[in-house]
XYZ file of C-alpha atoms in Angstrom:
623
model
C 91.820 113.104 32.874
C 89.290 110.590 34.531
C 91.010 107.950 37.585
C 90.444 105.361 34.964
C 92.101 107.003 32.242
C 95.008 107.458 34.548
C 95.445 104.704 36.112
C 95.381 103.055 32.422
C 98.215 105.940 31.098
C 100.417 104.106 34.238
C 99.841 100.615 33.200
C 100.454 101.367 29.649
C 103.636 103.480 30.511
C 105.006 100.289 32.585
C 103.846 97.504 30.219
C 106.858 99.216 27.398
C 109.691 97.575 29.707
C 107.597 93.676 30.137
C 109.397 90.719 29.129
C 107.045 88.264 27.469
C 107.961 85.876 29.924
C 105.928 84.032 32.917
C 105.752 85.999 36.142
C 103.545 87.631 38.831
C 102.612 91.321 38.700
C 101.265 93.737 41.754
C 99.061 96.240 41.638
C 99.795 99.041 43.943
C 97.631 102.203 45.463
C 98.972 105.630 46.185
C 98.937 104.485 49.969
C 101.589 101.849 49.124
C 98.285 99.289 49.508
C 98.603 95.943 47.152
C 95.488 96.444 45.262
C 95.811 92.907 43.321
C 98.014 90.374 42.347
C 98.080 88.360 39.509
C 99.787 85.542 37.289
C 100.374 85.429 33.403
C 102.175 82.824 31.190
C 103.419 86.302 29.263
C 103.816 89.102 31.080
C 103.403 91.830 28.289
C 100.302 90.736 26.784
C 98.473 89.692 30.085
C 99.470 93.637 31.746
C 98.136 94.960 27.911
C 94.886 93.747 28.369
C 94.658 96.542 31.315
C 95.256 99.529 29.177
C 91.971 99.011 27.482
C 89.753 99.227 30.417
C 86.563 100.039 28.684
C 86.328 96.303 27.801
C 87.072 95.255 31.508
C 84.212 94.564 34.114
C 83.491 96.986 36.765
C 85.604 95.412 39.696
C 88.573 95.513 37.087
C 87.547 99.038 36.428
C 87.327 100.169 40.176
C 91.332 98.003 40.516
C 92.724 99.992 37.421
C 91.239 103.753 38.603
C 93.218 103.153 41.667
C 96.072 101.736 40.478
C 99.591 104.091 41.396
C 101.943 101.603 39.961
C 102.661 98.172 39.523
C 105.708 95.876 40.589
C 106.652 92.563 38.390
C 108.210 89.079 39.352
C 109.168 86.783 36.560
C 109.506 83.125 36.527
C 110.760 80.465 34.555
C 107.805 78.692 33.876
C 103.726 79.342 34.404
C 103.793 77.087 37.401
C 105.951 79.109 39.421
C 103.945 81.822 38.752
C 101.084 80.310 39.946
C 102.843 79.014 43.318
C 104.094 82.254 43.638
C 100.600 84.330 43.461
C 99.257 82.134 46.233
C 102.334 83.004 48.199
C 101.829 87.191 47.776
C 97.845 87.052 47.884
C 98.647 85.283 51.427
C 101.471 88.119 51.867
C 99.718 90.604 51.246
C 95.751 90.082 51.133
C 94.941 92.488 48.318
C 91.093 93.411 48.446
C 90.563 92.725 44.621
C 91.918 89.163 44.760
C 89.887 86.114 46.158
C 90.726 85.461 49.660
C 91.216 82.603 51.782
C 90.201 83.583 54.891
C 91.167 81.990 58.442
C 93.806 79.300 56.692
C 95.381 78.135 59.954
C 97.334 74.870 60.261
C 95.911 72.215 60.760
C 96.969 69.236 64.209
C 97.939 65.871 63.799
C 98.194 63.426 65.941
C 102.188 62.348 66.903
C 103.361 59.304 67.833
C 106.879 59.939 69.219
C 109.741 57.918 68.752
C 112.689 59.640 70.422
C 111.350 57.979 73.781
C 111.708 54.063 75.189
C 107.370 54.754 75.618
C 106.417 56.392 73.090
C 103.913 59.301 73.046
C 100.677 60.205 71.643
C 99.537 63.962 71.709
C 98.317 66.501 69.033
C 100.951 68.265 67.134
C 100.422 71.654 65.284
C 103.829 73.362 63.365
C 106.886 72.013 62.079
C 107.360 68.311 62.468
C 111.268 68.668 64.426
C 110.186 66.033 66.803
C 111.054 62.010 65.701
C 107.787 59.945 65.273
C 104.953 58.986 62.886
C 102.498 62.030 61.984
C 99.038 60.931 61.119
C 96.695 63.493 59.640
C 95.496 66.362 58.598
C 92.599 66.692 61.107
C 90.304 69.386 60.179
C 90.048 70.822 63.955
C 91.598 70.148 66.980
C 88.217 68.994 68.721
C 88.558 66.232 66.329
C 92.246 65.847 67.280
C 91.429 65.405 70.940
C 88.441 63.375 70.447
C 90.405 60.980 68.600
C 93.120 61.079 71.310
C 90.653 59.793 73.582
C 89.304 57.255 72.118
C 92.870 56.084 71.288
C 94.218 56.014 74.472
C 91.133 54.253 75.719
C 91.510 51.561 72.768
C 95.271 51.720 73.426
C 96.218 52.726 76.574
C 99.043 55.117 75.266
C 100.474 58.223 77.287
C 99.521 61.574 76.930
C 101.824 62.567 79.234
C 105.176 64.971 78.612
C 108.546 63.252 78.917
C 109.166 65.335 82.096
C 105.693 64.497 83.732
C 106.729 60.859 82.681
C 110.043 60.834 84.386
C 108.512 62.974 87.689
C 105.961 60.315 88.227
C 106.272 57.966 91.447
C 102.794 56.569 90.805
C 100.214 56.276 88.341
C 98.234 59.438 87.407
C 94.428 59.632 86.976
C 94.510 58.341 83.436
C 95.523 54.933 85.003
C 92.755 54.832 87.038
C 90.316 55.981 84.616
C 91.822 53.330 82.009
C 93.267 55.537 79.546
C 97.037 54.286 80.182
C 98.632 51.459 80.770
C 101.130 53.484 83.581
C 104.113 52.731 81.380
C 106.005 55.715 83.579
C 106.260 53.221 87.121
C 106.107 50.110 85.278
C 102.890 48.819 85.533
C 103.266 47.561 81.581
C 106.796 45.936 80.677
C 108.108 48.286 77.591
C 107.778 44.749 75.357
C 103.694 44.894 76.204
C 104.074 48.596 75.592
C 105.408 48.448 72.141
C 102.953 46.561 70.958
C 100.421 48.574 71.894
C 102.112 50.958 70.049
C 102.551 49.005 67.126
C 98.712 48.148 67.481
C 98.096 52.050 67.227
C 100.036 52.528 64.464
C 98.150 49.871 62.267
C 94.991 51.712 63.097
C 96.129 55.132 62.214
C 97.612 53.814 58.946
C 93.970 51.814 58.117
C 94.355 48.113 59.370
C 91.732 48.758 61.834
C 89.638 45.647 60.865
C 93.063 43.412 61.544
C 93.503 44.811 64.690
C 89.665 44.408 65.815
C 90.083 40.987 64.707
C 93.065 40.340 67.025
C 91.777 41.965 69.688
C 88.306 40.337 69.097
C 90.449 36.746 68.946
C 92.029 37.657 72.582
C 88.771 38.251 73.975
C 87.465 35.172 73.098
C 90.514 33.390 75.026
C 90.891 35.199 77.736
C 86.653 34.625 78.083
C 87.078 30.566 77.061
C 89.949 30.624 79.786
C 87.379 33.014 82.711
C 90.171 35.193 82.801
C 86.913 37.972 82.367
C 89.046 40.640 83.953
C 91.497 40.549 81.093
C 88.517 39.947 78.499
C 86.374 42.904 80.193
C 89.534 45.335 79.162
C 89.919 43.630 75.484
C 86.154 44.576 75.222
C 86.399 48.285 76.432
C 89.054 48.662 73.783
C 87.106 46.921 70.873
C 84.109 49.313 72.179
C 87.124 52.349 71.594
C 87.341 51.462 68.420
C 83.754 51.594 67.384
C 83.198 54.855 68.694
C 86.443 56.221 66.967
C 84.376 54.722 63.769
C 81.341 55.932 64.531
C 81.784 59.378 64.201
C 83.026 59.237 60.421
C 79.759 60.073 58.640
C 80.861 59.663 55.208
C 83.242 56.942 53.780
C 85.385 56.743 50.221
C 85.501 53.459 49.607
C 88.998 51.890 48.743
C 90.581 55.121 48.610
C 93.237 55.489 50.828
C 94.137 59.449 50.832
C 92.375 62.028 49.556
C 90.588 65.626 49.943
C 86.633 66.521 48.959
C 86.467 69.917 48.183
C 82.786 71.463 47.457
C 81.680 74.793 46.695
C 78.337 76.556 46.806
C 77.687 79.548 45.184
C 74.057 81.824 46.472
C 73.865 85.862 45.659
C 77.255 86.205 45.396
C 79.054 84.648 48.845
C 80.442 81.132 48.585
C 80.493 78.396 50.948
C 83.815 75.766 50.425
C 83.781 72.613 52.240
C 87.056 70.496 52.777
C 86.828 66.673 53.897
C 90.025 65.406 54.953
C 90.045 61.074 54.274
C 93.496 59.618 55.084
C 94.502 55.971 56.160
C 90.862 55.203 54.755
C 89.879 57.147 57.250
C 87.221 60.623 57.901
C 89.353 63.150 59.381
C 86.871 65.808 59.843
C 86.042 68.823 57.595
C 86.126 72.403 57.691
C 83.956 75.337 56.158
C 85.888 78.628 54.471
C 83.884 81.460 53.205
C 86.695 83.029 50.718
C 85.906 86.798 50.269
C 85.656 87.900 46.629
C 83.810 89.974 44.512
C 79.960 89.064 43.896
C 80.859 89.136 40.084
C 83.254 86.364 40.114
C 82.500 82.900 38.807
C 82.675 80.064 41.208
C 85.265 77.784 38.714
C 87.581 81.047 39.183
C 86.758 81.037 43.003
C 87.454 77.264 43.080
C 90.949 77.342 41.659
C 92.014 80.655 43.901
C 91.054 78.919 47.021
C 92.604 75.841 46.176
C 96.207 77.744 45.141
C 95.839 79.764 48.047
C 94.379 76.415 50.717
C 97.416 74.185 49.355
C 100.195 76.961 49.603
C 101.586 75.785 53.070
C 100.452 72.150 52.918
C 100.761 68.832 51.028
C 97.985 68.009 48.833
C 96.977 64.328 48.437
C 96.968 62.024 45.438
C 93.388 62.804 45.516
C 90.952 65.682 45.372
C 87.240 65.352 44.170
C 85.397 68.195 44.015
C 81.756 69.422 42.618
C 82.735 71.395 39.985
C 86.028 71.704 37.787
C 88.377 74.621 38.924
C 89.590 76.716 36.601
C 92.779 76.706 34.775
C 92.366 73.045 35.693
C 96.112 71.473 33.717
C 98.042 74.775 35.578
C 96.538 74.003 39.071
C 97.228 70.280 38.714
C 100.810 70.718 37.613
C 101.392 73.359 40.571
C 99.816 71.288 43.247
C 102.223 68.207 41.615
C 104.663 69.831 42.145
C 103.771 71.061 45.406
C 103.192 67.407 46.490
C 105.902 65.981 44.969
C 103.981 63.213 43.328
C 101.187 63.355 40.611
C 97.861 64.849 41.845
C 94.637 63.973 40.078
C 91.584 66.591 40.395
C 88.333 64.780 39.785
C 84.546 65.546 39.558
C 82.761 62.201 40.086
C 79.688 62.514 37.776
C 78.378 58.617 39.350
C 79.047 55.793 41.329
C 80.594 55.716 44.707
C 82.321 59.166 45.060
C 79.522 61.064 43.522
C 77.811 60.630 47.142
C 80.426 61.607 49.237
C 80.722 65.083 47.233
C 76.984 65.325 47.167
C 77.285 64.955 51.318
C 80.207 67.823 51.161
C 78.023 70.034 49.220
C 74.865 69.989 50.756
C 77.215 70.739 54.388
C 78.793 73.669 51.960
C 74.948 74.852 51.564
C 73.757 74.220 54.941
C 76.761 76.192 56.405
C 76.593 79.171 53.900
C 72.858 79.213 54.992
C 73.782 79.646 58.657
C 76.528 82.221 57.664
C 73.534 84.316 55.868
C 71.481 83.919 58.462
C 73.685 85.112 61.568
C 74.974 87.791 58.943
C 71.376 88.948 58.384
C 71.325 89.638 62.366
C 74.526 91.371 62.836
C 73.317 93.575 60.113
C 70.152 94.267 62.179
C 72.477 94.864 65.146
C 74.588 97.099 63.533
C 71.802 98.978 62.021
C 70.828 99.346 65.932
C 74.491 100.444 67.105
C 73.944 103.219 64.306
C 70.856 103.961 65.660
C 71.446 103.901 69.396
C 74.832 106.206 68.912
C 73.744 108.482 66.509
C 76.018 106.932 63.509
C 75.445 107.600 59.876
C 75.576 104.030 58.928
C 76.123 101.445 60.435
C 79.638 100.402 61.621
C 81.775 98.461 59.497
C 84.513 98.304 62.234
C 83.984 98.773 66.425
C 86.951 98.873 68.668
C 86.502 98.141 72.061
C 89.257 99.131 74.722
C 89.729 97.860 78.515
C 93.255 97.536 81.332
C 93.830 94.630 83.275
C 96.739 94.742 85.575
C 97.055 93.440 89.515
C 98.128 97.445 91.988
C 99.391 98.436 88.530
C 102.079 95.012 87.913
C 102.243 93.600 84.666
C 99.806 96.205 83.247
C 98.381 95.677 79.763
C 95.584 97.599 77.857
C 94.081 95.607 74.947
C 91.791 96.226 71.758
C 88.969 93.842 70.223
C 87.511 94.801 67.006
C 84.154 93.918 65.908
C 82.294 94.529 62.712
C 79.184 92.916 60.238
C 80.814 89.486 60.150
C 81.215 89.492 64.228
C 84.765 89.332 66.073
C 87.900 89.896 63.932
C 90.265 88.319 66.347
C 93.189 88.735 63.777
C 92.649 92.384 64.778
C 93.047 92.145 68.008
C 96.024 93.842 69.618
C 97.511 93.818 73.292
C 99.966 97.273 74.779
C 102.451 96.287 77.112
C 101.744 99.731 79.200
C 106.028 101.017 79.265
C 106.927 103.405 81.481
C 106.460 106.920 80.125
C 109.010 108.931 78.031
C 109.791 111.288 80.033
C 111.988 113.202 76.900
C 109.080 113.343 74.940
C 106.863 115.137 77.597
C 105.190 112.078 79.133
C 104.186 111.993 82.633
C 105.377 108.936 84.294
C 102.487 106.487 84.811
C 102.005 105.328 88.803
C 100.812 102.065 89.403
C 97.173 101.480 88.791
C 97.056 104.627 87.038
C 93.762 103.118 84.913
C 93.301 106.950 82.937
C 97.473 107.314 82.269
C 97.102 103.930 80.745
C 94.005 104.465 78.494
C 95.962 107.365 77.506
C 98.606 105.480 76.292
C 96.867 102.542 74.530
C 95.090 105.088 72.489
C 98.277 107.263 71.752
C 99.803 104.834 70.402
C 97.368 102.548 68.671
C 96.227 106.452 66.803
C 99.248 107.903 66.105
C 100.203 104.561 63.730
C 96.919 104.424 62.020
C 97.784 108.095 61.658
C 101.106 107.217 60.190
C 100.356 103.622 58.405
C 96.793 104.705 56.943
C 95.534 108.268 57.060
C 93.527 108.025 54.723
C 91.846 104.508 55.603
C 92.581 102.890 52.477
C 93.007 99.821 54.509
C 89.674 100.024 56.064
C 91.721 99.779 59.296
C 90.138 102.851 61.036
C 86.811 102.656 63.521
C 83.775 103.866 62.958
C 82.994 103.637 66.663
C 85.652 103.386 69.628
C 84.226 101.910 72.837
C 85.739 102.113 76.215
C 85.550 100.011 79.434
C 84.840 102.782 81.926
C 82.410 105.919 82.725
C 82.987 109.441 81.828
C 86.527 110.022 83.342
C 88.038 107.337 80.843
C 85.432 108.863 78.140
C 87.624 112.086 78.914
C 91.011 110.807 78.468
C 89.584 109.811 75.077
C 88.227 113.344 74.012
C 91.900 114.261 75.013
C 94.054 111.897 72.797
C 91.696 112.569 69.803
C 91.691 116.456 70.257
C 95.891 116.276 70.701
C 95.917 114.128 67.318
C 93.086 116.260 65.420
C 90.850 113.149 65.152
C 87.202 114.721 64.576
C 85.569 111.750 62.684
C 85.598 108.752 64.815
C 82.496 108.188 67.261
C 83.811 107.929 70.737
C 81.534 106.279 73.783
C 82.088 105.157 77.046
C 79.833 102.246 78.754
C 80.394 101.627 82.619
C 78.620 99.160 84.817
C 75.535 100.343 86.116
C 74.615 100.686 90.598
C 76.203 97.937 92.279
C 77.774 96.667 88.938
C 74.698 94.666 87.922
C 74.683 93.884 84.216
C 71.562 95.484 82.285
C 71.655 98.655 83.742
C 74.492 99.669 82.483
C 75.262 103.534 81.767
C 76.710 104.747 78.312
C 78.467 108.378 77.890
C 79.203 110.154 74.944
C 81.066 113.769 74.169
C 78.063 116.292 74.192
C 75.107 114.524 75.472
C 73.312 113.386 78.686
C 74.410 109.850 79.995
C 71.993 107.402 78.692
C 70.793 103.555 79.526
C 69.036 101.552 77.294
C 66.023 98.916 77.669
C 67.625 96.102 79.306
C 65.973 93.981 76.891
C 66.974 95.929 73.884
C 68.431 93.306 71.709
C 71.801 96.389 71.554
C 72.571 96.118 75.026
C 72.996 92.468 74.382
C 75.374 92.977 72.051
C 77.283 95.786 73.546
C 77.705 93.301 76.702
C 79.163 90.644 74.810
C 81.633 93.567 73.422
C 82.319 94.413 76.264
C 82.713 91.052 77.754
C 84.968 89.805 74.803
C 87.648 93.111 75.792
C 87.593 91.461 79.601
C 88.425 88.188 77.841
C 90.851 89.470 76.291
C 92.722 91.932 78.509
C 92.423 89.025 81.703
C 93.939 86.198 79.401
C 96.507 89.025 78.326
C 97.561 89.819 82.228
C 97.207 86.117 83.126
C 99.930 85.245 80.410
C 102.038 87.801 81.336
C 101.700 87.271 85.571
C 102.462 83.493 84.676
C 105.568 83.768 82.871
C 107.220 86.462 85.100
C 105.847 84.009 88.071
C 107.876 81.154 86.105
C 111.003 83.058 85.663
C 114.085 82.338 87.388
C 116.999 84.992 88.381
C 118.856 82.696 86.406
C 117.413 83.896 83.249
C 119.362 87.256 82.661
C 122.477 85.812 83.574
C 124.481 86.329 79.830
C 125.619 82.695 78.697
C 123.554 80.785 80.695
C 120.851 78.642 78.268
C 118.407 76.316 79.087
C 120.924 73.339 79.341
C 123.247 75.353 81.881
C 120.589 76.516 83.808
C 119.260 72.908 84.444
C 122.572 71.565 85.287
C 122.791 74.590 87.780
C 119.900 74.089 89.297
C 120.228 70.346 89.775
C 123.397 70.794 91.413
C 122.576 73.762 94.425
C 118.405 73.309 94.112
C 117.480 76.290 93.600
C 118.410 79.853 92.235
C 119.133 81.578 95.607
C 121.723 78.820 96.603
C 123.132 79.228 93.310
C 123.341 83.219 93.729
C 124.787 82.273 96.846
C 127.610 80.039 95.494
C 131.532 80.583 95.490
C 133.226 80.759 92.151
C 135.187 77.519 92.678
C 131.974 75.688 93.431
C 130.183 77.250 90.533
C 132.904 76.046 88.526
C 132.913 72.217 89.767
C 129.561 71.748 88.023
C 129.306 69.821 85.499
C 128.816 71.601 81.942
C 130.113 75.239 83.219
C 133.402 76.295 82.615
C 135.193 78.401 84.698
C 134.608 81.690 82.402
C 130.944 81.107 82.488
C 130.851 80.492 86.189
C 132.899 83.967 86.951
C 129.828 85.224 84.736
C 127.369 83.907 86.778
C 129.610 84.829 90.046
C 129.982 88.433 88.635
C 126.185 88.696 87.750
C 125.177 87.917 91.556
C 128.052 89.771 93.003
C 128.034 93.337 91.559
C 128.437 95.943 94.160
């Protein structure tokens, strides 16, 4: 029996139990890998149409041949199933579905209210804190940008409640005239609310009766020669022209809404978002959603937006270029998502037919860049095949370094790298632990830069030897560099020959006499230590790998040497929190003097009870 014909006898021996119901169904490989997921209004007749796959396309072919078994969700209505199938495509990524790639959150700007001076800063997450959220923004350049030119229009705080109630004098932002030094009183907190109030009406699209205030005031204060006053009034009327000047593309009378375009060339797709809220451009973002070169860009259309809308609110309001598919079912999901009625438009004329005509020639602009830069990391990986003797060219590179300070906080770190450049949701950091000595390890001394290689590949190895042996999640190297000459190159050959790994390319690349970059040396199991050209467009390349894994392993150490540098003795007391630890500290100044304490002292501060403060006694007292 043919994989098709198999994998066709298990869908047909599952689809015997289906409900004709709505619900989501799964896919699943012999490795336990979610092939695809999908939706259906009935269950039973949408999982039939797989038994017959001599009518499907090829990609459904290729899904069916490997399917191992399936897994079912029903739902009460269609909708759910659709909310739901964003939710487990996002879960679980399956390499037959359309996929939405890089969907991070996206910062607004905050307006605090929990404070007597309120303030503004970029917010990303969960909105806990009290205030007035304006945005999406599509990045947080445009975030910051916008922070500027508010605080220089407004004179608003950036600063954190504690830097706020530390300060003694104004900060640089005073002096620079991007706050009105709220903190020490150089504004009364009357004159400070309405500046805040003034903000507000801007970020919720009364800009022109602000200006018109403001513009009014100027005129006054000029009429009365008060020109120092008027000379502010116009820096902040010049703030708001350049917050206005960098919003290329207007929707006229519409308050809130999202442009979504899509261009389709050879089989990739570009989608462009514009964000417009509080009449207002708040940016816009490419997405390149991976899918099959066979699918049709409606279907592409309505995947991305399922999958784009899953963990935000849509507007009233999208316009796009072309009509998703499954166009009443996506509306009614991203309703319902919203919690208000959501209209999906394609503007054939007048005013917001040039908007989406701007959105989709950025779409083909960017998807013409993406083509391009792909077209030279093909050429570059068609050289790293070449220049380590690879039989194609790699589809994934892992590059390996240590960073550590005489062998404290120690960490080894991976980068991966492959035809679309860095894959930074790859990238993994090892906390180097001291050995297991049970297990056989040698203990690791400080600085130890070959013990630790040997542990960052032991373990990153023996999971993808556990997780994936066969590679069905493409999660394997083709080519494994590492930071370091031929000794480190030997701890490799090691820790592949111990785990039986004979078909991953190992190389080493070390800095070159007197560590100059260009002539650096490269080593490799079996063959002469080699340099190349030190214009060879490959050495170019393999520097910025190898530049990337210093990135990457420094910021690693650095984060760890800064929070162990920030921690106080009073942290692994048991009991003691955050608020306990303040009230501590504010009452002896510092952790020694607390260590150094007497119960009954201990237990005079405010906040700790006498069982806590034997805890703390007991934890700085054990003989």
């Amino acid at each position: 029996m043919s994989r098709l014909a198999h994998g066709a006898s298990i869908i047909r021996a599952k689809v015997r139990t289906l409900p004709n119901t709505p619900g989501c169904y799964r896919m699943i490989s012999a490795s336990g890998e979610v092939l695809y997921v999908g939706k259906a209004k009935d269950l039973r007749k949408r999982v039939t149409s797989y038994t017959l796959p001599n009518r499907q396309a090829n990609r459904i072919q290729r899904m069916i041949a490997e399917t191992a078994t399936m897994e079912f969700m029903t739902t009460h209505t269609e909708v759910e199933a659709l909310l739901l199938e964003a939710n487990l495509i996002k879960r679980y990524r399956p390499r037959f579905n359309v996929l939405l790639r890089d969907d991070k959150s996206f910062p607004y700007i905050l307006i605090t209210a929990d404070h007597p001076a309120p303030q503004i800063a970029k917010h990303r997450g969960a909105r806990n804190r009290p205030g007035q959220y304006f945005g999406p923004f599509a990045s947080a350049g445009a975030v910051n940008r916008t922070i500027v030119a508010l605080q220089r229009a407004f004179l608003l705080r950036p600063c954190s409640d504690s830097i706020f109630a530390s300060r003694t004098r104004p900060c640089l932002q005073y002096q620079i005239k991007r706050c009105s030094a709220p903190c020490v009183s150089r504004i009364s907190e009357q004159d400070y609310a309405v500046l805040v109030e003034e903000a507000r009406d801007f970020l919720t699209g009364k800009s022109d009766k602000v200006k018109q205030r403001l513009s009014t005031e100027m005129q006054a204060a000029s009429d009365a020669l008060e020109f120092e006053r008027a000379a502010k009034l116009r820096d902040r009327i010049q703030a708001f022209a350049l917050i206005q000047s960098r919003q290329d593309i207007y929707l006229e009378g519409v308050e809130e809404a999202d442009i979504i375009a899509a261009y389709h060339e050879s089989g990739h797709t570009c989608i462009q978002v514009f964000f417009f809220r509080n009449h207002g451009n708040y940016g816009n973002r490419a997405y390149f959603p991976a899918h099959d070169k066979t699918t049709e860009p409606p279907e592409i259309l309505a995947a991305f937006m399922a999958q784009f809308y899953e963990n935000k609110t849509p507007p009233r309001l999208i316009l796009v270029n072309e009509m998703p598919a499954e166009l009443g079912l996506l509306t009614e999901a991203l309703s319902l998502r919203a919690g208000a009625k959501v209209e999906i438009l394609e503007p054939k004329r007048g005013d917001k037919r040039k908007p989406v005509e701007h959105a989709m020639l950025n779409a083909k602009e960017a998807l013409a860049r993406r083509m391009a830069e792909s077209a030279s990391q093909a050429k570059l990986m068609a050289g790293m095949a070449e220049v380590f003797d690879l039989e194609t060219p790699p589809k994934r590179i892992e590059v390996y370094d240590n960073s550590h300070i005489s062998g404290t906080n120690a960490y080894g770190c991976m980068i991966v790298a492959g035809p679309d450049g860095f894959m930074k949701n790859q990238y993994r950091k090892f906390s180097i632990r001291p050995a297991n000595e049970e297990a056989g390890e040698a203990p690791i001394e400080p600085g130890d830069d070959y013990a630790m290689m040997r542990q960052v590949l032991m373990r990153r190895f023996t999971r993808a030897i556990k997780e994936d042996p066969d590679d069905a999640r493409d999660t394997w190297p083709d080519l494994v560099l590492i930071d370091g000459g031929q000794g480190q190159l030997n701890v490799a050959m090691e820790v592949f020959a111990e785990l039986g790994i004979d078909d991953v390319t190992l190389a080493a690349i070390a800095k070159g006499p007197d560590r100059n970059a260009g002539r650096e040396r490269f080593f490799m199991p079996g063959r002469e230590p080699f340099s190349l050209d030190h214009k060879h467009p490959v050495l170019y390349y393999l520097q910025r790998l190898r530049d990337e894994a210093h990135r990457f392993a420094i910021g690693t150490h650095r984060a760890k040497r800064s929070a162990d540098i920030s921690k106080s003795p009073l942290d692994d007391v048991a009991g003691i929190g955050a608020k306990r630890k303040k009230a501590l500290l504010l009452h002896f100044g510092s952790a020694r003097a607390v260590a150094q304490a007497g119960l009954t002292d201990l237990a005079s501060v405010p906040g700790i009870s006498e069982t806590v403060a034997k805890k703390v006694y007991d934890h700085f007292h054990q003989s």
